[in-house]
């Protein structure tokens, strides 16, 4: 298949258009093999089934000679067939081809009308011979030869084109991949228009500065419809076939802290369909497909979707319903990751309810610490109560209309649904006596259930109280440490002003003393220069001036302040802090050094003290000034070293 480069030419005319820029980016840098396309178009017709005369000079010459030869052969055979007909040798003139040679038809009894002719074949009844006239033998021989030459030349041309295509195999494959990418993008766009889909965004990339209500949810989808159910309705509409009603739109609102969503409700109420809708929407989002919803939906990026939906019993593998269910859950638990979405339908079903609840609770608590999100459906009311003792759980229920005894297929968040088994049984015409007896049993079992629930609630409250007490004690300890540190910093801050003033006074005195020394030295240099200048000759002036300048420079250099001189005992790159070392801390400024009082870990970080303040510093922020011994750390100002 040849790629039509018209698309590229047309879209590149308006390359500034935002509409086509993503598609142009896909094709950017592609080699469209224009020369190869033009060569194929030159040699083959539009159907790619016929080699054109212009493909080569030799082919053009062969075909021209062949057409001329055929014209002569057909003219000869038509004249012969006409003469045979006029002589009564056949009912109508016949010119045909037998055994790849042109010939005429003649009655078997009149074959003498074709003197010297060669019988190529006969009719089924044997009444008609197909004979090649003697005059046509040479022309037929030439036709066979030219036909063979033509086919040979066509094969040569096709071979050359095939070789050129083979040489460009990698480029063609790359181009086909890009075309496939474009086709997939167009398919996604068509699907979005067909289903009125919207673009989802992923929770991880969602800006935390957003102030709308959706910022509190990891999954926020309004009015989504099950894609497969929606497609059935849309296809029926497109075909003008009476279709069922559109699927009911669902709202998916999962809070950020929720890891397990327990959906309860009646049978045939839409629990499984709701769960599948979320699974399909997550897969569609990863594939870059818009899904049928409203507004601006958000959904996490799930690395994998793990599902246990349906009955996995197997006679072949000796698996009961429960065995198949548990086997599937075991495999899910083995491969689950922190970014996985897990979908479990009727968790813990197929066994004793009490054991099923216990096992399901244990599995869900395990998954709550292992997955991004898990959606489970259940008829066990005890699983819906986990929300009250664990904030990672969230409840949802499928709505059921008690007036019509029919599900509405809408999902209610932060709600607990009932199975409504008796109501559903009544709606399908079950014996009322049986239902009344069942209702009596429900009322008898209710008190026991209430006692069990009260016991579970008491235990959960007791555990919660113990946890809060432990957290309160930890908070009190941290507060005490913070208050002590605050007092130390406060005392240090109060004493800071007096220390600064004292440092300024000492600095001023030192500078004044150095100024006096420098002034005295400069006066001496000037007096010596004046005396020498009076007693010297004119030609010695330059020499005296250079000596005076050198003496002045020596005084200046002697009183030039230098940076802190670090120890040369050890390379700074190999420096390992030890207790008692004097180190310079980057960021403290003021030429302050501190003393190492404690080393931490293998990374070289340690605790240093300057004044009354202790801080933890990384090795990369310290420079060794002097190796020391373990002693009480005091901060001091490093005196400038005079060269």
mmCIF file of C-alpha atoms in Angstrom, residues 354-638:
data_model
loop_
_atom_site.group_PDB
_atom_site.id
_atom_site.type_symbol
_atom_site.label_atom_id
_atom_site.label_comp_id
_atom_site.label_asym_id
_atom_site.label_seq_id
_atom_site.Cartn_x
_atom_site.Cartn_y
_atom_site.Cartn_z
ATOM 1 C CA UNK A 354 -19.323 -15.736 59.335
ATOM 2 C CA UNK A 355 -16.090 -17.134 57.873
ATOM 3 C CA UNK A 356 -16.679 -15.247 54.642
ATOM 4 C CA UNK A 357 -16.945 -11.955 56.545
ATOM 5 C CA UNK A 358 -13.833 -12.696 58.603
ATOM 6 C CA UNK A 359 -11.776 -13.642 55.544
ATOM 7 C CA UNK A 360 -13.066 -10.692 53.524
ATOM 8 C CA UNK A 361 -12.264 -8.243 56.327
ATOM 9 C CA UNK A 362 -8.715 -9.555 56.590
ATOM 10 C CA UNK A 363 -8.174 -9.382 52.809
ATOM 11 C CA UNK A 364 -9.557 -5.846 52.564
ATOM 12 C CA UNK A 365 -7.434 -4.552 55.452
ATOM 13 C CA UNK A 366 -4.385 -6.057 53.766
ATOM 14 C CA UNK A 367 -5.284 -4.444 50.421
ATOM 15 C CA UNK A 368 -5.930 -1.082 52.109
ATOM 16 C CA UNK A 369 -2.194 -0.747 52.776
ATOM 17 C CA UNK A 370 -1.090 -2.168 49.419
ATOM 18 C CA UNK A 371 -3.212 -0.598 46.643
ATOM 19 C CA UNK A 372 -4.229 2.776 45.338
ATOM 20 C CA UNK A 373 -7.906 1.810 45.214
ATOM 21 C CA UNK A 374 -10.026 -1.326 45.528
ATOM 22 C CA UNK A 375 -13.724 -1.549 44.654
ATOM 23 C CA UNK A 376 -15.639 -4.491 46.109
ATOM 24 C CA UNK A 377 -19.294 -5.490 46.001
ATOM 25 C CA UNK A 378 -20.918 -7.423 48.812
ATOM 26 C CA UNK A 379 -24.122 -8.474 50.493
ATOM 27 C CA UNK A 380 -22.374 -8.658 53.884
ATOM 28 C CA UNK A 381 -23.563 -5.775 56.057
ATOM 29 C CA UNK A 382 -20.567 -6.243 58.382
ATOM 30 C CA UNK A 383 -18.169 -5.123 55.627
ATOM 31 C CA UNK A 384 -20.067 -1.845 55.286
ATOM 32 C CA UNK A 385 -19.428 -1.152 58.980
ATOM 33 C CA UNK A 386 -15.650 -1.103 58.510
ATOM 34 C CA UNK A 387 -15.920 2.568 57.548
ATOM 35 C CA UNK A 388 -16.744 3.459 61.159
ATOM 36 C CA UNK A 389 -13.465 2.001 62.468
ATOM 37 C CA UNK A 390 -11.097 2.600 59.538
ATOM 38 C CA UNK A 391 -10.923 5.887 57.603
ATOM 39 C CA UNK A 392 -9.459 4.089 54.580
ATOM 40 C CA UNK A 393 -12.860 2.488 53.921
ATOM 41 C CA UNK A 394 -15.755 4.184 52.139
ATOM 42 C CA UNK A 395 -19.307 2.959 51.582
ATOM 43 C CA UNK A 396 -21.597 3.229 48.589
ATOM 44 C CA UNK A 397 -24.982 1.681 47.857
ATOM 45 C CA UNK A 398 -27.163 1.059 44.825
ATOM 46 C CA UNK A 399 -30.524 2.767 45.096
ATOM 47 C CA UNK A 400 -33.681 0.629 45.279
ATOM 48 C CA UNK A 401 -37.208 1.980 44.930
ATOM 49 C CA UNK A 402 -39.465 0.370 47.542
ATOM 50 C CA UNK A 403 -42.594 1.645 45.806
ATOM 51 C CA UNK A 404 -41.944 -0.033 42.479
ATOM 52 C CA UNK A 405 -39.718 -2.769 43.985
ATOM 53 C CA UNK A 406 -37.244 -2.072 41.184
ATOM 54 C CA UNK A 407 -33.623 -0.846 41.251
ATOM 55 C CA UNK A 408 -32.940 2.631 39.883
ATOM 56 C CA UNK A 409 -29.304 1.787 38.996
ATOM 57 C CA UNK A 410 -28.090 4.969 40.715
ATOM 58 C CA UNK A 411 -25.245 4.919 43.200
ATOM 59 C CA UNK A 412 -25.504 6.619 46.601
ATOM 60 C CA UNK A 413 -22.187 7.507 48.252
ATOM 61 C CA UNK A 414 -21.598 7.286 52.006
ATOM 62 C CA UNK A 415 -24.639 5.018 52.216
ATOM 63 C CA UNK A 416 -25.224 1.389 53.120
ATOM 64 C CA UNK A 417 -27.632 -0.567 50.972
ATOM 65 C CA UNK A 418 -29.809 -3.526 51.770
ATOM 66 C CA UNK A 419 -30.105 -6.693 49.758
ATOM 67 C CA UNK A 420 -33.936 -6.356 49.662
ATOM 68 C CA UNK A 421 -34.109 -10.071 48.984
ATOM 69 C CA UNK A 422 -37.665 -10.377 50.278
ATOM 70 C CA UNK A 423 -38.863 -7.386 48.251
ATOM 71 C CA UNK A 424 -37.304 -8.721 45.057
ATOM 72 C CA UNK A 425 -38.779 -12.181 45.692
ATOM 73 C CA UNK A 426 -42.180 -10.580 46.134
ATOM 74 C CA UNK A 427 -41.853 -8.589 42.900
ATOM 75 C CA UNK A 428 -41.323 -11.788 40.877
ATOM 76 C CA UNK A 429 -44.383 -13.459 42.383
ATOM 77 C CA UNK A 430 -42.954 -15.701 45.107
ATOM 78 C CA UNK A 431 -45.436 -17.397 47.454
ATOM 79 C CA UNK A 432 -46.462 -14.836 50.090
ATOM 80 C CA UNK A 433 -46.652 -17.475 52.858
ATOM 81 C CA UNK A 434 -43.011 -18.339 52.339
ATOM 82 C CA UNK A 435 -42.090 -14.653 52.406
ATOM 83 C CA UNK A 436 -44.021 -14.060 55.638
ATOM 84 C CA UNK A 437 -42.198 -16.952 57.309
ATOM 85 C CA UNK A 438 -38.875 -15.530 56.132
ATOM 86 C CA UNK A 439 -39.788 -12.141 57.590
ATOM 87 C CA UNK A 440 -40.442 -13.776 60.973
ATOM 88 C CA UNK A 441 -36.975 -15.324 60.934
ATOM 89 C CA UNK A 442 -35.442 -11.934 60.104
ATOM 90 C CA UNK A 443 -37.122 -10.384 63.128
ATOM 91 C CA UNK A 444 -35.957 -13.228 65.388
ATOM 92 C CA UNK A 445 -32.345 -12.959 64.260
ATOM 93 C CA UNK A 446 -32.272 -9.165 64.544
ATOM 94 C CA UNK A 447 -31.662 -8.944 68.358
ATOM 95 C CA UNK A 448 -28.663 -11.274 68.159
ATOM 96 C CA UNK A 449 -27.249 -9.188 65.372
ATOM 97 C CA UNK A 450 -27.700 -6.039 67.444
ATOM 98 C CA UNK A 451 -25.768 -7.538 70.370
ATOM 99 C CA UNK A 452 -22.972 -8.598 68.092
ATOM 100 C CA UNK A 453 -22.786 -5.141 66.569
ATOM 101 C CA UNK A 454 -22.718 -3.484 70.003
ATOM 102 C CA UNK A 455 -19.798 -5.712 71.041
ATOM 103 C CA UNK A 456 -17.853 -4.876 67.877
ATOM 104 C CA UNK A 457 -18.558 -1.181 68.347
ATOM 105 C CA UNK A 458 -17.353 -1.275 71.981
ATOM 106 C CA UNK A 459 -14.117 -2.995 71.001
ATOM 107 C CA UNK A 460 -13.466 -0.529 68.217
ATOM 108 C CA UNK A 461 -14.097 2.445 70.537
ATOM 109 C CA UNK A 462 -11.749 0.977 73.143
ATOM 110 C CA UNK A 463 -8.995 0.495 70.579
ATOM 111 C CA UNK A 464 -9.537 4.024 69.302
ATOM 112 C CA UNK A 465 -9.254 5.456 72.829
ATOM 113 C CA UNK A 466 -5.980 3.625 73.478
ATOM 114 C CA UNK A 467 -4.587 4.889 70.191
ATOM 115 C CA UNK A 468 -5.553 8.481 70.979
ATOM 116 C CA UNK A 469 -3.966 8.264 74.451
ATOM 117 C CA UNK A 470 -0.713 7.001 72.952
ATOM 118 C CA UNK A 471 -0.698 9.795 70.389
ATOM 119 C CA UNK A 472 -1.425 12.383 73.095
ATOM 120 C CA UNK A 473 1.568 11.196 75.175
ATOM 121 C CA UNK A 474 3.849 11.410 72.151
ATOM 122 C CA UNK A 475 2.586 14.916 71.391
ATOM 123 C CA UNK A 476 3.233 16.036 74.992
ATOM 124 C CA UNK A 477 6.799 14.747 74.828
ATOM 125 C CA UNK A 478 7.473 16.551 71.570
ATOM 126 C CA UNK A 479 5.953 19.764 72.978
ATOM 127 C CA UNK A 480 8.262 19.608 76.004
ATOM 128 C CA UNK A 481 11.322 19.252 73.783
ATOM 129 C CA UNK A 482 10.204 22.156 71.608
ATOM 130 C CA UNK A 483 9.644 24.398 74.640
ATOM 131 C CA UNK A 484 13.161 23.607 75.966
ATOM 132 C CA UNK A 485 14.749 24.406 72.616
ATOM 133 C CA UNK A 486 12.737 27.616 72.392
ATOM 134 C CA UNK A 487 14.040 28.726 75.827
ATOM 135 C CA UNK A 488 17.653 28.110 74.765
ATOM 136 C CA UNK A 489 17.204 30.072 71.541
ATOM 137 C CA UNK A 490 15.470 32.881 73.425
ATOM 138 C CA UNK A 491 18.358 33.233 75.907
ATOM 139 C CA UNK A 492 20.848 33.192 73.073
ATOM 140 C CA UNK A 493 18.892 35.925 71.259
ATOM 141 C CA UNK A 494 18.732 38.125 74.395
ATOM 142 C CA UNK A 495 22.515 37.917 74.814
ATOM 143 C CA UNK A 496 23.186 38.504 71.112
ATOM 144 C CA UNK A 497 23.001 42.339 71.176
ATOM 145 C CA UNK A 498 25.522 42.704 74.005
ATOM 146 C CA UNK A 499 27.899 40.277 72.296
ATOM 147 C CA UNK A 500 27.629 42.193 69.014
ATOM 148 C CA UNK A 501 28.368 45.501 70.790
ATOM 149 C CA UNK A 502 31.415 44.014 72.524
ATOM 150 C CA UNK A 503 32.708 42.606 69.258
ATOM 151 C CA UNK A 504 32.309 45.989 67.565
ATOM 152 C CA UNK A 505 34.190 47.734 70.400
ATOM 153 C CA UNK A 506 37.086 45.271 70.263
ATOM 154 C CA UNK A 507 37.147 45.545 66.479
ATOM 155 C CA UNK A 508 37.255 49.349 66.598
ATOM 156 C CA UNK A 509 40.108 49.361 69.122
ATOM 157 C CA UNK A 510 42.064 46.901 67.053
ATOM 158 C CA UNK A 511 41.605 48.952 63.878
ATOM 159 C CA UNK A 512 42.685 52.185 65.641
ATOM 160 C CA UNK A 513 45.781 50.477 67.022
ATOM 161 C CA UNK A 514 46.702 49.168 63.566
ATOM 162 C CA UNK A 515 46.151 52.651 62.089
ATOM 163 C CA UNK A 516 48.611 54.141 64.576
ATOM 164 C CA UNK A 517 51.215 51.517 63.714
ATOM 165 C CA UNK A 518 50.692 52.053 59.970
ATOM 166 C CA UNK A 519 50.874 55.867 60.355
ATOM 167 C CA UNK A 520 54.141 55.583 62.309
ATOM 168 C CA UNK A 521 55.653 53.270 59.696
ATOM 169 C CA UNK A 522 54.572 55.555 56.832
ATOM 170 C CA UNK A 523 56.030 58.647 58.584
ATOM 171 C CA UNK A 524 59.355 56.865 58.966
ATOM 172 C CA UNK A 525 59.376 55.906 55.257
ATOM 173 C CA UNK A 526 58.613 59.518 54.227
ATOM 174 C CA UNK A 527 61.326 61.017 56.478
ATOM 175 C CA UNK A 528 63.940 58.570 55.214
ATOM 176 C CA UNK A 529 62.938 59.375 51.615
ATOM 177 C CA UNK A 530 63.266 63.162 52.198
ATOM 178 C CA UNK A 531 66.688 62.812 53.845
ATOM 179 C CA UNK A 532 68.024 60.533 51.103
ATOM 180 C CA UNK A 533 66.566 62.822 48.431
ATOM 181 C CA UNK A 534 68.505 65.845 49.787
ATOM 182 C CA UNK A 535 71.815 63.952 49.936
ATOM 183 C CA UNK A 536 71.468 62.248 46.560
ATOM 184 C CA UNK A 537 72.065 63.257 43.010
ATOM 185 C CA UNK A 538 69.369 63.806 40.411
ATOM 186 C CA UNK A 539 70.085 60.543 38.587
ATOM 187 C CA UNK A 540 69.424 58.585 41.860
ATOM 188 C CA UNK A 541 65.859 59.932 42.147
ATOM 189 C CA UNK A 542 64.170 57.030 40.365
ATOM 190 C CA UNK A 543 66.003 54.443 42.476
ATOM 191 C CA UNK A 544 65.006 56.162 45.728
ATOM 192 C CA UNK A 545 61.409 56.426 44.553
ATOM 193 C CA UNK A 546 61.187 52.687 43.792
ATOM 194 C CA UNK A 547 62.615 51.846 47.233
ATOM 195 C CA UNK A 548 60.016 54.053 48.909
ATOM 196 C CA UNK A 549 57.202 52.497 46.904
ATOM 197 C CA UNK A 550 58.417 48.974 47.801
ATOM 198 C CA UNK A 551 58.528 49.870 51.501
ATOM 199 C CA UNK A 552 54.988 51.289 51.282
ATOM 200 C CA UNK A 553 53.697 48.166 49.524
ATOM 201 C CA UNK A 554 55.337 46.023 52.207
ATOM 202 C CA UNK A 555 53.454 47.908 54.932
ATOM 203 C CA UNK A 556 50.160 47.547 53.049
ATOM 204 C CA UNK A 557 50.655 43.803 52.499
ATOM 205 C CA UNK A 558 51.556 43.291 56.139
ATOM 206 C CA UNK A 559 48.216 44.710 57.279
ATOM 207 C CA UNK A 560 46.024 43.183 54.553
ATOM 208 C CA UNK A 561 43.267 40.956 56.153
ATOM 209 C CA UNK A 562 43.062 37.348 54.861
ATOM 210 C CA UNK A 563 40.377 34.686 54.843
ATOM 211 C CA UNK A 564 40.308 31.877 57.393
ATOM 212 C CA UNK A 565 43.257 29.554 56.920
ATOM 213 C CA UNK A 566 42.131 25.964 57.025
ATOM 214 C CA UNK A 567 44.169 23.017 58.190
ATOM 215 C CA UNK A 568 46.409 21.387 55.609
ATOM 216 C CA UNK A 569 46.702 18.195 57.618
ATOM 217 C CA UNK A 570 44.012 16.449 55.578
ATOM 218 C CA UNK A 571 42.329 16.931 52.224
ATOM 219 C CA UNK A 572 38.913 18.527 52.576
ATOM 220 C CA UNK A 573 37.424 15.953 50.159
ATOM 221 C CA UNK A 574 38.515 13.144 52.505
ATOM 222 C CA UNK A 575 37.596 15.029 55.691
ATOM 223 C CA UNK A 576 35.775 12.859 58.250
ATOM 224 C CA UNK A 577 34.479 14.880 61.237
ATOM 225 C CA UNK A 578 35.664 13.766 64.693
ATOM 226 C CA UNK A 579 34.578 14.881 68.122
ATOM 227 C CA UNK A 580 36.529 17.986 69.191
ATOM 228 C CA UNK A 581 37.342 19.192 65.626
ATOM 229 C CA UNK A 582 37.144 22.922 64.974
ATOM 230 C CA UNK A 583 35.141 23.446 61.783
ATOM 231 C CA UNK A 584 33.877 26.371 59.759
ATOM 232 C CA UNK A 585 30.138 26.122 58.975
ATOM 233 C CA UNK A 586 28.927 27.538 55.668
ATOM 234 C CA UNK A 587 26.064 29.946 56.178
ATOM 235 C CA UNK A 588 26.909 31.115 59.729
ATOM 236 C CA UNK A 589 29.176 33.927 58.519
ATOM 237 C CA UNK A 590 31.198 36.239 60.712
ATOM 238 C CA UNK A 591 34.248 34.007 60.675
ATOM 239 C CA UNK A 592 32.644 31.766 63.254
ATOM 240 C CA UNK A 593 33.932 28.311 63.988
ATOM 241 C CA UNK A 594 32.134 25.604 65.893
ATOM 242 C CA UNK A 595 33.158 22.426 67.666
ATOM 243 C CA UNK A 596 32.023 18.918 66.729
ATOM 244 C CA UNK A 597 30.371 17.322 69.758
ATOM 245 C CA UNK A 598 28.689 14.261 68.186
ATOM 246 C CA UNK A 599 28.995 12.281 64.927
ATOM 247 C CA UNK A 600 25.966 10.707 63.217
ATOM 248 C CA UNK A 601 25.810 7.854 60.697
ATOM 249 C CA UNK A 602 27.978 6.983 57.751
ATOM 250 C CA UNK A 603 27.042 10.041 55.685
ATOM 251 C CA UNK A 604 29.361 12.223 57.773
ATOM 252 C CA UNK A 605 26.660 14.409 59.313
ATOM 253 C CA UNK A 606 27.260 15.500 62.902
ATOM 254 C CA UNK A 607 26.089 17.832 65.659
ATOM 255 C CA UNK A 608 28.161 20.970 66.247
ATOM 256 C CA UNK A 609 27.939 23.641 68.952
ATOM 257 C CA UNK A 610 28.699 27.331 68.767
ATOM 258 C CA UNK A 611 27.802 29.316 71.836
ATOM 259 C CA UNK A 612 24.790 27.671 73.408
ATOM 260 C CA UNK A 613 23.252 26.577 70.147
ATOM 261 C CA UNK A 614 23.549 23.015 68.838
ATOM 262 C CA UNK A 615 22.714 22.162 65.244
ATOM 263 C CA UNK A 616 22.992 19.128 62.953
ATOM 264 C CA UNK A 617 25.157 19.805 59.881
ATOM 265 C CA UNK A 618 26.047 17.719 56.835
ATOM 266 C CA UNK A 619 29.726 17.019 56.080
ATOM 267 C CA UNK A 620 29.455 18.929 52.773
ATOM 268 C CA UNK A 621 28.613 22.130 54.736
ATOM 269 C CA UNK A 622 31.750 21.924 56.976
ATOM 270 C CA UNK A 623 35.410 22.789 56.439
ATOM 271 C CA UNK A 624 38.118 21.665 58.842
ATOM 272 C CA UNK A 625 39.952 24.473 60.634
ATOM 273 C CA UNK A 626 41.849 22.523 63.284
ATOM 274 C CA UNK A 627 41.945 18.970 64.572
ATOM 275 C CA UNK A 628 41.119 18.901 68.253
ATOM 276 C CA UNK A 629 40.237 16.697 71.195
ATOM 277 C CA UNK A 630 36.870 16.144 72.805
ATOM 278 C CA UNK A 631 36.215 19.204 74.933
ATOM 279 C CA UNK A 632 33.431 21.646 75.710
ATOM 280 C CA UNK A 633 32.630 23.487 72.482
ATOM 281 C CA UNK A 634 32.862 27.260 72.461
ATOM 282 C CA UNK A 635 32.422 29.634 69.603
ATOM 283 C CA UNK A 636 35.238 32.023 68.835
ATOM 284 C CA UNK A 637 36.263 34.456 66.157
ATOM 285 C CA UNK A 638 39.130 33.392 63.946
#
